[in-house]
């Protein structure tokens, strides 16, 4: 039998740690284990009925054909309206890309621009897929650790120091997965001033969580506060998180026309277009009443606040309060070196996460997967009952360490 030789773009990357952790939790549940799964950043709410009704109507109306590569006119109009009304960003049709989720748009942006020798600056902690997306497209991730003392945010000095002639992109994620922290308008302006001094650097701003907002400062995009970056900034968003539409697979971006044209060219050769039904639903989500978003954010905030207080009350753990999204990134440095009841030393955050899973059935993800240790990430996109149970279990597991 002939062996299949895989390309380096596959062998050089790893499976998403969050996907792997979620699958491990599912496998243990299938074996009969009592598992509390806090790995996946997926809303536990259902897609609002009004949005589903639009999709059903689209099916009955025969809206089941190919669409333009960059989305239906209705969806492009909805995206344009959303960016203008919320973020003061204008976007003509040739500056809009629509894809099968925000993740696809991000990957295509790197595919369109990154080659061997190109560097992409990624502040850590980072969403797990950013570095591997860069590697898969031949580039080099330049990881810039961002200290908890700075709320895990990139500083202008750190950005300046990381830029080289080979720098192609800076990646921002606000609010962040895994920390939930967001940049203030002043912080974005300070980063933008650095970028203005380096015109060869593009900026990719992943704002998929920007409606799930708790901070007392306003949500802003770097392109809102530094409009001079319009010719080299791409702002990515989607309907997955805010509208509980993860399975509908619609993401989108606004960016410079040459870059958007390249993304659309790649899309035309890959999947032609996203689902027409999903596009109809996404247009309805962006233009319809936003009550469902506001209602879920109230619940997300209550869950986050509860978990934040509970985890900070556990000796050995500490946690900063998120500005948005539905994650917590607790510091477990106080437990490194402790010994489990079975005699194993907790040497790092991976050991701690494995211990939580084996001892109490709590599934989280270790901080090293996000580029910064010793931390672990949990998702609060689940019910208060589940979060309460998880916090009880984490407290028991920590108390049992000596």
mmCIF file of C-alpha atoms in Angstrom:
data_model
loop_
_atom_site.group_PDB
_atom_site.id
_atom_site.type_symbol
_atom_site.label_atom_id
_atom_site.label_comp_id
_atom_site.label_asym_id
_atom_site.label_seq_id
_atom_site.Cartn_x
_atom_site.Cartn_y
_atom_site.Cartn_z
ATOM 1 C CA UNK A 1 0.000 0.000 0.000
ATOM 2 C CA UNK A 2 1.408 3.379 -1.013
ATOM 3 C CA UNK A 3 2.050 5.721 1.897
ATOM 4 C CA UNK A 4 0.472 9.147 1.636
ATOM 5 C CA UNK A 5 2.999 11.936 1.997
ATOM 6 C CA UNK A 6 1.373 14.903 3.657
ATOM 7 C CA UNK A 7 2.369 18.468 2.886
ATOM 8 C CA UNK A 8 4.329 20.448 5.472
ATOM 9 C CA UNK A 9 1.458 22.917 5.814
ATOM 10 C CA UNK A 10 -0.326 20.013 7.553
ATOM 11 C CA UNK A 11 2.534 18.311 9.370
ATOM 12 C CA UNK A 12 3.920 21.583 10.746
ATOM 13 C CA UNK A 13 0.714 22.471 12.585
ATOM 14 C CA UNK A 14 -1.210 20.826 15.394
ATOM 15 C CA UNK A 15 -4.860 20.152 16.003
ATOM 16 C CA UNK A 16 -6.507 23.035 17.846
ATOM 17 C CA UNK A 17 -5.937 22.446 21.595
ATOM 18 C CA UNK A 18 -9.457 23.631 22.399
ATOM 19 C CA UNK A 19 -10.921 21.203 19.862
ATOM 20 C CA UNK A 20 -8.781 18.375 21.275
ATOM 21 C CA UNK A 21 -9.777 19.196 24.858
ATOM 22 C CA UNK A 22 -13.455 19.329 23.939
ATOM 23 C CA UNK A 23 -13.201 15.955 22.192
ATOM 24 C CA UNK A 24 -11.475 14.444 25.238
ATOM 25 C CA UNK A 25 -14.349 15.684 27.412
ATOM 26 C CA UNK A 26 -16.879 14.152 25.005
ATOM 27 C CA UNK A 27 -14.995 10.846 24.984
ATOM 28 C CA UNK A 28 -14.972 10.674 28.777
ATOM 29 C CA UNK A 29 -18.689 11.455 28.910
ATOM 30 C CA UNK A 30 -19.303 8.646 26.417
ATOM 31 C CA UNK A 31 -17.422 6.317 28.780
ATOM 32 C CA UNK A 32 -19.826 7.234 31.553
ATOM 33 C CA UNK A 33 -17.660 9.744 33.404
ATOM 34 C CA UNK A 34 -19.331 12.709 35.100
ATOM 35 C CA UNK A 35 -17.642 15.558 33.251
ATOM 36 C CA UNK A 36 -18.198 19.301 33.535
ATOM 37 C CA UNK A 37 -16.997 20.648 30.199
ATOM 38 C CA UNK A 38 -15.683 24.218 30.292
ATOM 39 C CA UNK A 39 -13.543 23.941 27.149
ATOM 40 C CA UNK A 40 -15.702 25.245 24.335
ATOM 41 C CA UNK A 41 -16.528 28.883 23.698
ATOM 42 C CA UNK A 42 -19.977 28.178 22.355
ATOM 43 C CA UNK A 43 -23.148 29.897 23.606
ATOM 44 C CA UNK A 44 -25.545 27.548 25.367
ATOM 45 C CA UNK A 45 -28.467 29.653 24.129
ATOM 46 C CA UNK A 46 -30.422 28.705 21.022
ATOM 47 C CA UNK A 47 -30.421 30.901 17.927
ATOM 48 C CA UNK A 48 -33.262 33.421 18.393
ATOM 49 C CA UNK A 49 -36.546 32.269 16.870
ATOM 50 C CA UNK A 50 -36.913 35.351 14.656
ATOM 51 C CA UNK A 51 -33.596 34.572 12.979
ATOM 52 C CA UNK A 52 -34.536 30.919 12.449
ATOM 53 C CA UNK A 53 -37.861 31.997 10.972
ATOM 54 C CA UNK A 54 -36.059 34.088 8.350
ATOM 55 C CA UNK A 55 -33.927 31.085 7.393
ATOM 56 C CA UNK A 56 -36.996 28.860 7.078
ATOM 57 C CA UNK A 57 -38.715 31.481 4.935
ATOM 58 C CA UNK A 58 -35.621 31.659 2.709
ATOM 59 C CA UNK A 59 -35.802 27.911 2.158
ATOM 60 C CA UNK A 60 -39.482 28.063 1.232
ATOM 61 C CA UNK A 61 -38.815 31.012 -1.081
ATOM 62 C CA UNK A 62 -36.231 28.989 -2.992
ATOM 63 C CA UNK A 63 -33.317 31.080 -1.780
ATOM 64 C CA UNK A 64 -31.132 27.998 -2.033
ATOM 65 C CA UNK A 65 -28.735 28.817 -4.884
ATOM 66 C CA UNK A 66 -25.171 30.037 -5.212
ATOM 67 C CA UNK A 67 -24.614 33.596 -4.059
ATOM 68 C CA UNK A 68 -21.916 36.099 -5.007
ATOM 69 C CA UNK A 69 -18.545 35.169 -3.520
ATOM 70 C CA UNK A 70 -18.597 38.185 -1.219
ATOM 71 C CA UNK A 71 -22.119 37.522 0.032
ATOM 72 C CA UNK A 72 -25.642 38.404 -0.915
ATOM 73 C CA UNK A 73 -26.533 42.067 -1.400
ATOM 74 C CA UNK A 74 -28.743 41.821 1.689
ATOM 75 C CA UNK A 75 -25.939 40.514 3.884
ATOM 76 C CA UNK A 76 -23.411 43.004 2.548
ATOM 77 C CA UNK A 77 -25.909 45.772 3.269
ATOM 78 C CA UNK A 78 -26.392 44.459 6.798
ATOM 79 C CA UNK A 79 -22.641 44.312 7.398
ATOM 80 C CA UNK A 80 -22.205 47.823 6.026
ATOM 81 C CA UNK A 81 -25.001 49.102 8.284
ATOM 82 C CA UNK A 82 -23.537 47.389 11.348
ATOM 83 C CA UNK A 83 -20.001 48.664 10.842
ATOM 84 C CA UNK A 84 -21.176 52.198 10.136
ATOM 85 C CA UNK A 85 -23.724 52.438 12.955
ATOM 86 C CA UNK A 86 -21.672 50.815 15.699
ATOM 87 C CA UNK A 87 -18.066 51.493 14.744
ATOM 88 C CA UNK A 88 -18.218 54.495 12.366
ATOM 89 C CA UNK A 89 -16.466 52.398 9.691
ATOM 90 C CA UNK A 90 -17.636 52.790 6.096
ATOM 91 C CA UNK A 91 -17.376 49.865 3.697
ATOM 92 C CA UNK A 92 -18.181 49.675 0.005
ATOM 93 C CA UNK A 93 -18.944 46.270 -1.501
ATOM 94 C CA UNK A 94 -15.361 45.824 -2.670
ATOM 95 C CA UNK A 95 -14.181 46.125 0.941
ATOM 96 C CA UNK A 96 -16.403 43.318 2.305
ATOM 97 C CA UNK A 97 -15.561 39.614 2.498
ATOM 98 C CA UNK A 98 -17.987 36.933 3.694
ATOM 99 C CA UNK A 99 -16.919 33.412 4.584
ATOM 100 C CA UNK A 100 -17.785 30.220 6.386
ATOM 101 C CA UNK A 101 -17.105 31.650 9.828
ATOM 102 C CA UNK A 102 -14.639 34.218 11.073
ATOM 103 C CA UNK A 103 -11.977 31.505 11.250
ATOM 104 C CA UNK A 104 -12.084 31.001 7.476
ATOM 105 C CA UNK A 105 -11.748 34.725 6.847
ATOM 106 C CA UNK A 106 -8.694 34.884 9.119
ATOM 107 C CA UNK A 107 -7.069 31.921 7.384
ATOM 108 C CA UNK A 108 -7.745 33.346 3.933
ATOM 109 C CA UNK A 109 -6.243 36.695 4.931
ATOM 110 C CA UNK A 110 -2.994 34.963 5.846
ATOM 111 C CA UNK A 111 -3.161 32.788 2.744
ATOM 112 C CA UNK A 112 -3.517 35.888 0.595
ATOM 113 C CA UNK A 113 -0.596 37.789 2.118
ATOM 114 C CA UNK A 114 1.885 35.607 4.017
ATOM 115 C CA UNK A 115 4.855 33.856 2.463
ATOM 116 C CA UNK A 116 8.064 32.236 3.707
ATOM 117 C CA UNK A 117 10.092 34.786 5.649
ATOM 118 C CA UNK A 118 7.105 36.914 6.622
ATOM 119 C CA UNK A 119 6.534 37.529 10.321
ATOM 120 C CA UNK A 120 3.213 37.942 12.100
ATOM 121 C CA UNK A 121 3.169 39.550 15.556
ATOM 122 C CA UNK A 122 0.821 37.732 17.915
ATOM 123 C CA UNK A 123 0.389 38.998 21.487
ATOM 124 C CA UNK A 124 0.201 36.206 24.073
ATOM 125 C CA UNK A 125 -2.040 34.926 25.491
ATOM 126 C CA UNK A 126 -3.610 34.369 22.089
ATOM 127 C CA UNK A 127 -6.445 32.409 20.544
ATOM 128 C CA UNK A 128 -4.982 28.987 19.852
ATOM 129 C CA UNK A 129 -5.431 29.048 16.064
ATOM 130 C CA UNK A 130 -3.507 32.213 15.213
ATOM 131 C CA UNK A 131 0.047 30.790 15.262
ATOM 132 C CA UNK A 132 -0.871 27.629 13.369
ATOM 133 C CA UNK A 133 -2.741 29.611 10.719
ATOM 134 C CA UNK A 134 0.444 31.605 10.135
ATOM 135 C CA UNK A 135 2.626 28.489 10.047
ATOM 136 C CA UNK A 136 0.240 26.708 7.660
ATOM 137 C CA UNK A 137 0.674 29.587 5.234
ATOM 138 C CA UNK A 138 4.473 29.595 5.425
ATOM 139 C CA UNK A 139 4.927 32.498 7.828
ATOM 140 C CA UNK A 140 6.646 32.853 11.187
ATOM 141 C CA UNK A 141 4.620 33.710 14.297
ATOM 142 C CA UNK A 142 6.382 36.265 16.491
ATOM 143 C CA UNK A 143 4.923 35.744 19.950
ATOM 144 C CA UNK A 144 4.998 38.756 22.274
ATOM 145 C CA UNK A 145 4.200 37.811 25.897
ATOM 146 C CA UNK A 146 1.855 40.307 27.551
ATOM 147 C CA UNK A 147 2.044 40.383 31.327
ATOM 148 C CA UNK A 148 -0.921 40.035 33.641
ATOM 149 C CA UNK A 149 0.251 43.278 35.261
ATOM 150 C CA UNK A 150 -0.734 44.976 31.985
ATOM 151 C CA UNK A 151 -4.004 43.048 31.855
ATOM 152 C CA UNK A 152 -2.473 40.786 29.199
ATOM 153 C CA UNK A 153 -2.493 43.652 26.681
ATOM 154 C CA UNK A 154 0.152 44.602 24.148
ATOM 155 C CA UNK A 155 1.932 47.843 24.957
ATOM 156 C CA UNK A 156 3.183 50.312 22.334
ATOM 157 C CA UNK A 157 6.782 49.712 23.482
ATOM 158 C CA UNK A 158 6.438 45.934 23.097
ATOM 159 C CA UNK A 159 4.882 46.363 19.661
ATOM 160 C CA UNK A 160 7.656 48.724 18.556
ATOM 161 C CA UNK A 161 10.302 46.257 19.721
ATOM 162 C CA UNK A 162 8.699 43.350 17.850
ATOM 163 C CA UNK A 163 8.459 45.047 14.457
ATOM 164 C CA UNK A 164 11.143 44.150 11.916
ATOM 165 C CA UNK A 165 11.432 44.695 8.156
ATOM 166 C CA UNK A 166 9.923 41.197 7.784
ATOM 167 C CA UNK A 167 6.798 42.016 9.809
ATOM 168 C CA UNK A 168 3.682 41.492 7.720
ATOM 169 C CA UNK A 169 0.832 41.604 10.249
ATOM 170 C CA UNK A 170 -0.079 42.511 13.795
ATOM 171 C CA UNK A 171 -2.957 40.441 15.181
ATOM 172 C CA UNK A 172 -5.269 41.982 17.781
ATOM 173 C CA UNK A 173 -8.175 40.253 19.506
ATOM 174 C CA UNK A 174 -10.465 42.459 21.586
ATOM 175 C CA UNK A 175 -12.230 41.278 23.699
ATOM 176 C CA UNK A 176 -9.785 38.436 23.897
ATOM 177 C CA UNK A 177 -10.079 34.708 23.874
ATOM 178 C CA UNK A 178 -8.757 33.504 26.362
ATOM 179 C CA UNK A 179 -8.659 36.436 28.821
ATOM 180 C CA UNK A 180 -11.745 38.478 27.982
ATOM 181 C CA UNK A 181 -9.758 41.726 28.213
ATOM 182 C CA UNK A 182 -10.370 44.513 25.710
ATOM 183 C CA UNK A 183 -8.385 47.521 24.582
ATOM 184 C CA UNK A 184 -9.628 50.987 25.473
ATOM 185 C CA UNK A 185 -9.894 53.602 22.711
ATOM 186 C CA UNK A 186 -6.782 55.324 24.089
ATOM 187 C CA UNK A 187 -4.824 52.057 24.091
ATOM 188 C CA UNK A 188 -5.842 51.360 20.503
ATOM 189 C CA UNK A 189 -4.831 54.873 19.492
ATOM 190 C CA UNK A 190 -1.399 54.373 21.078
ATOM 191 C CA UNK A 191 -0.879 51.122 19.178
ATOM 192 C CA UNK A 192 -2.114 52.800 16.018
ATOM 193 C CA UNK A 193 0.481 55.550 16.378
ATOM 194 C CA UNK A 194 3.205 52.887 16.381
ATOM 195 C CA UNK A 195 1.726 51.281 13.280
ATOM 196 C CA UNK A 196 1.585 54.613 11.476
ATOM 197 C CA UNK A 197 5.366 54.799 11.828
ATOM 198 C CA UNK A 198 5.702 51.412 10.113
ATOM 199 C CA UNK A 199 3.618 51.533 6.917
ATOM 200 C CA UNK A 200 4.615 48.012 5.839
ATOM 201 C CA UNK A 201 2.728 46.438 8.782
ATOM 202 C CA UNK A 202 -0.897 45.360 8.333
ATOM 203 C CA UNK A 203 -3.247 44.978 11.301
ATOM 204 C CA UNK A 204 -5.815 42.238 11.663
ATOM 205 C CA UNK A 205 -8.365 42.960 14.391
ATOM 206 C CA UNK A 206 -10.504 40.005 15.460
ATOM 207 C CA UNK A 207 -13.584 41.503 17.122
ATOM 208 C CA UNK A 208 -15.872 38.473 17.195
ATOM 209 C CA UNK A 209 -16.790 39.125 20.870
ATOM 210 C CA UNK A 210 -17.287 42.888 20.694
ATOM 211 C CA UNK A 211 -21.021 42.753 21.473
ATOM 212 C CA UNK A 212 -20.473 40.654 24.603
ATOM 213 C CA UNK A 213 -19.262 43.626 26.580
ATOM 214 C CA UNK A 214 -19.012 44.361 30.315
ATOM 215 C CA UNK A 215 -16.423 47.156 30.582
ATOM 216 C CA UNK A 216 -17.220 50.695 31.659
ATOM 217 C CA UNK A 217 -15.417 52.100 28.592
ATOM 218 C CA UNK A 218 -16.980 51.971 25.122
ATOM 219 C CA UNK A 219 -16.292 49.188 22.650
ATOM 220 C CA UNK A 220 -14.094 50.470 19.836
ATOM 221 C CA UNK A 221 -12.221 49.215 16.817
ATOM 222 C CA UNK A 222 -8.697 50.321 15.993
ATOM 223 C CA UNK A 223 -10.062 51.569 12.674
ATOM 224 C CA UNK A 224 -12.585 53.721 14.519
ATOM 225 C CA UNK A 225 -9.935 55.536 16.528
ATOM 226 C CA UNK A 226 -7.168 55.477 13.887
ATOM 227 C CA UNK A 227 -8.997 55.823 10.544
ATOM 228 C CA UNK A 228 -5.658 56.536 8.855
ATOM 229 C CA UNK A 229 -5.069 52.758 8.930
ATOM 230 C CA UNK A 230 -7.976 52.102 6.555
ATOM 231 C CA UNK A 231 -5.664 51.049 3.730
ATOM 232 C CA UNK A 232 -4.026 48.308 5.834
ATOM 233 C CA UNK A 233 -6.442 47.233 8.561
ATOM 234 C CA UNK A 234 -8.874 44.325 8.346
ATOM 235 C CA UNK A 235 -11.670 44.091 10.924
ATOM 236 C CA UNK A 236 -13.133 40.600 11.354
ATOM 237 C CA UNK A 237 -16.448 39.718 12.972
ATOM 238 C CA UNK A 238 -19.311 37.246 12.647
ATOM 239 C CA UNK A 239 -22.627 36.103 14.029
ATOM 240 C CA UNK A 240 -21.460 32.971 15.847
ATOM 241 C CA UNK A 241 -20.968 34.289 19.370
ATOM 242 C CA UNK A 242 -23.315 37.256 19.745
ATOM 243 C CA UNK A 243 -26.345 35.569 18.154
ATOM 244 C CA UNK A 244 -25.668 31.938 19.204
ATOM 245 C CA UNK A 245 -25.143 30.964 15.557
ATOM 246 C CA UNK A 246 -21.921 28.925 15.706
ATOM 247 C CA UNK A 247 -23.274 26.196 13.414
ATOM 248 C CA UNK A 248 -24.535 28.627 10.781
ATOM 249 C CA UNK A 249 -20.911 29.402 9.839
ATOM 250 C CA UNK A 250 -20.991 33.035 8.793
ATOM 251 C CA UNK A 251 -18.062 35.354 9.360
ATOM 252 C CA UNK A 252 -17.143 38.551 7.576
ATOM 253 C CA UNK A 253 -14.554 41.273 7.337
ATOM 254 C CA UNK A 254 -14.075 44.830 6.184
ATOM 255 C CA UNK A 255 -10.667 45.720 4.808
ATOM 256 C CA UNK A 256 -8.640 47.274 1.992
ATOM 257 C CA UNK A 257 -10.061 46.505 -1.439
ATOM 258 C CA UNK A 258 -6.915 44.746 -2.777
ATOM 259 C CA UNK A 259 -6.812 42.402 0.224
ATOM 260 C CA UNK A 260 -10.559 41.737 0.146
ATOM 261 C CA UNK A 261 -10.307 41.040 -3.582
ATOM 262 C CA UNK A 262 -7.582 38.475 -2.952
ATOM 263 C CA UNK A 263 -9.623 36.809 -0.196
ATOM 264 C CA UNK A 264 -12.651 36.656 -2.477
ATOM 265 C CA UNK A 265 -10.518 35.187 -5.272
ATOM 266 C CA UNK A 266 -9.345 32.402 -2.931
ATOM 267 C CA UNK A 267 -12.895 31.863 -1.711
ATOM 268 C CA UNK A 268 -14.070 31.481 -5.317
ATOM 269 C CA UNK A 269 -11.706 28.546 -5.732
ATOM 270 C CA UNK A 270 -12.469 26.944 -2.351
ATOM 271 C CA UNK A 271 -16.145 26.977 -1.466
ATOM 272 C CA UNK A 272 -17.601 29.514 -3.933
ATOM 273 C CA UNK A 273 -19.739 31.073 -1.214
ATOM 274 C CA UNK A 274 -21.202 30.408 2.235
ATOM 275 C CA UNK A 275 -24.657 28.879 2.593
ATOM 276 C CA UNK A 276 -27.361 31.104 1.134
ATOM 277 C CA UNK A 277 -29.691 30.138 3.981
ATOM 278 C CA UNK A 278 -27.122 31.090 6.611
ATOM 279 C CA UNK A 279 -26.533 34.397 4.874
ATOM 280 C CA UNK A 280 -30.234 35.223 5.020
ATOM 281 C CA UNK A 281 -30.244 34.421 8.729
ATOM 282 C CA UNK A 282 -27.107 36.491 9.364
ATOM 283 C CA UNK A 283 -28.570 39.519 7.568
ATOM 284 C CA UNK A 284 -31.661 39.248 9.759
ATOM 285 C CA UNK A 285 -29.504 38.979 12.887
ATOM 286 C CA UNK A 286 -27.539 42.147 12.087
ATOM 287 C CA UNK A 287 -30.516 44.276 11.042
ATOM 288 C CA UNK A 288 -33.249 42.988 13.353
ATOM 289 C CA UNK A 289 -33.997 43.809 16.999
ATOM 290 C CA UNK A 290 -30.986 43.346 19.252
ATOM 291 C CA UNK A 291 -32.968 42.423 22.368
ATOM 292 C CA UNK A 292 -31.715 38.834 22.347
ATOM 293 C CA UNK A 293 -28.092 39.982 22.344
ATOM 294 C CA UNK A 294 -28.698 42.360 25.220
ATOM 295 C CA UNK A 295 -30.544 39.701 27.216
ATOM 296 C CA UNK A 296 -27.840 37.095 26.780
ATOM 297 C CA UNK A 297 -25.097 39.569 27.667
ATOM 298 C CA UNK A 298 -26.822 40.192 31.006
ATOM 299 C CA UNK A 299 -26.681 36.468 31.702
ATOM 300 C CA UNK A 300 -23.114 36.083 30.454
ATOM 301 C CA UNK A 301 -22.045 38.891 32.749
ATOM 302 C CA UNK A 302 -23.763 37.340 35.777
ATOM 303 C CA UNK A 303 -22.085 33.997 35.082
ATOM 304 C CA UNK A 304 -18.705 35.619 34.585
ATOM 305 C CA UNK A 305 -19.003 37.693 37.761
ATOM 306 C CA UNK A 306 -19.992 34.632 39.780
ATOM 307 C CA UNK A 307 -17.126 32.477 38.500
ATOM 308 C CA UNK A 308 -14.679 35.355 38.929
ATOM 309 C CA UNK A 309 -15.620 35.760 42.601
ATOM 310 C CA UNK A 310 -15.590 32.020 43.281
ATOM 311 C CA UNK A 311 -12.205 31.394 41.684
ATOM 312 C CA UNK A 312 -10.564 34.359 43.415
ATOM 313 C CA UNK A 313 -11.750 32.933 46.737
ATOM 314 C CA UNK A 314 -9.841 29.672 46.182
ATOM 315 C CA UNK A 315 -6.359 29.700 47.784
ATOM 316 C CA UNK A 316 -3.693 29.344 45.101
ATOM 317 C CA UNK A 317 -5.820 30.806 42.302
ATOM 318 C CA UNK A 318 -6.303 34.399 41.178
ATOM 319 C CA UNK A 319 -8.073 35.913 38.218
ATOM 320 C CA UNK A 320 -8.525 39.300 36.555
ATOM 321 C CA UNK A 321 -12.009 40.496 35.667
ATOM 322 C CA UNK A 322 -12.822 40.321 31.936
ATOM 323 C CA UNK A 323 -14.071 43.272 29.900
ATOM 324 C CA UNK A 324 -16.152 41.033 27.649
ATOM 325 C CA UNK A 325 -16.501 37.620 25.953
ATOM 326 C CA UNK A 326 -17.235 34.559 28.108
ATOM 327 C CA UNK A 327 -13.910 33.318 29.390
ATOM 328 C CA UNK A 328 -11.792 33.457 32.519
ATOM 329 C CA UNK A 329 -8.028 32.936 32.556
ATOM 330 C CA UNK A 330 -7.104 32.130 36.167
ATOM 331 C CA UNK A 331 -3.528 32.230 37.375
ATOM 332 C CA UNK A 332 -2.573 28.932 39.047
ATOM 333 C CA UNK A 333 1.008 29.862 39.999
ATOM 334 C CA UNK A 334 0.105 29.403 43.667
ATOM 335 C CA UNK A 335 -0.513 25.706 43.070
ATOM 336 C CA UNK A 336 2.629 24.880 41.112
ATOM 337 C CA UNK A 337 4.786 22.571 43.241
ATOM 338 C CA UNK A 338 1.822 21.226 45.210
ATOM 339 C CA UNK A 339 1.262 17.476 45.441
ATOM 340 C CA UNK A 340 -1.915 15.622 44.498
ATOM 341 C CA UNK A 341 -3.487 12.997 46.776
ATOM 342 C CA UNK A 342 -1.951 10.340 44.488
ATOM 343 C CA UNK A 343 1.519 11.780 45.050
ATOM 344 C CA UNK A 344 2.053 13.563 41.736
ATOM 345 C CA UNK A 345 3.694 16.986 41.782
ATOM 346 C CA UNK A 346 1.871 19.756 39.896
ATOM 347 C CA UNK A 347 4.786 21.021 37.812
ATOM 348 C CA UNK A 348 2.948 23.231 35.320
ATOM 349 C CA UNK A 349 -0.498 24.360 34.187
ATOM 350 C CA UNK A 350 -0.962 21.257 32.018
ATOM 351 C CA UNK A 351 -0.459 19.058 35.088
ATOM 352 C CA UNK A 352 -3.043 21.142 36.925
ATOM 353 C CA UNK A 353 -5.634 20.871 34.144
ATOM 354 C CA UNK A 354 -5.095 17.097 33.926
ATOM 355 C CA UNK A 355 -5.479 16.881 37.698
ATOM 356 C CA UNK A 356 -8.786 18.795 37.571
ATOM 357 C CA UNK A 357 -10.075 16.424 34.901
ATOM 358 C CA UNK A 358 -8.960 13.233 36.598
ATOM 359 C CA UNK A 359 -9.869 14.162 40.164
ATOM 360 C CA UNK A 360 -13.088 16.138 39.762
ATOM 361 C CA UNK A 361 -14.116 15.751 36.124
ATOM 362 C CA UNK A 362 -13.644 19.431 35.265
ATOM 363 C CA UNK A 363 -12.409 19.953 31.692
ATOM 364 C CA UNK A 364 -10.496 23.160 31.010
ATOM 365 C CA UNK A 365 -7.542 24.125 28.819
ATOM 366 C CA UNK A 366 -4.017 24.807 30.055
ATOM 367 C CA UNK A 367 -2.492 28.235 29.602
ATOM 368 C CA UNK A 368 0.498 27.013 27.578
ATOM 369 C CA UNK A 369 -1.937 26.300 24.722
ATOM 370 C CA UNK A 370 -2.556 30.064 24.629
ATOM 371 C CA UNK A 371 1.110 30.963 24.830
ATOM 372 C CA UNK A 372 1.337 32.059 28.482
ATOM 373 C CA UNK A 373 1.745 30.044 31.687
ATOM 374 C CA UNK A 374 0.910 29.254 34.444
ATOM 375 C CA UNK A 375 -2.779 29.799 33.713
ATOM 376 C CA UNK A 376 -5.801 27.855 32.555
ATOM 377 C CA UNK A 377 -8.859 28.881 30.588
ATOM 378 C CA UNK A 378 -12.468 28.110 31.316
ATOM 379 C CA UNK A 379 -15.539 29.079 29.325
ATOM 380 C CA UNK A 380 -18.533 30.581 31.100
ATOM 381 C CA UNK A 381 -20.792 30.148 28.058
ATOM 382 C CA UNK A 382 -22.843 27.614 29.966
ATOM 383 C CA UNK A 383 -25.542 27.620 32.623
ATOM 384 C CA UNK A 384 -25.116 29.042 36.097
ATOM 385 C CA UNK A 385 -25.827 25.590 37.510
ATOM 386 C CA UNK A 386 -22.937 24.099 35.547
ATOM 387 C CA UNK A 387 -20.628 26.951 36.530
ATOM 388 C CA UNK A 388 -21.576 26.575 40.198
ATOM 389 C CA UNK A 389 -20.886 22.846 40.058
ATOM 390 C CA UNK A 390 -17.565 23.444 38.305
ATOM 391 C CA UNK A 391 -16.441 26.003 40.876
ATOM 392 C CA UNK A 392 -17.363 23.618 43.691
ATOM 393 C CA UNK A 393 -15.295 20.887 42.070
ATOM 394 C CA UNK A 394 -12.309 23.154 41.406
ATOM 395 C CA UNK A 395 -12.377 24.292 45.038
ATOM 396 C CA UNK A 396 -12.380 20.667 46.242
ATOM 397 C CA UNK A 397 -9.531 19.728 43.922
ATOM 398 C CA UNK A 398 -7.412 22.667 45.075
ATOM 399 C CA UNK A 399 -8.121 21.996 48.740
ATOM 400 C CA UNK A 400 -6.898 18.413 48.336
ATOM 401 C CA UNK A 401 -3.421 19.539 47.202
ATOM 402 C CA UNK A 402 -0.644 19.610 49.808
#
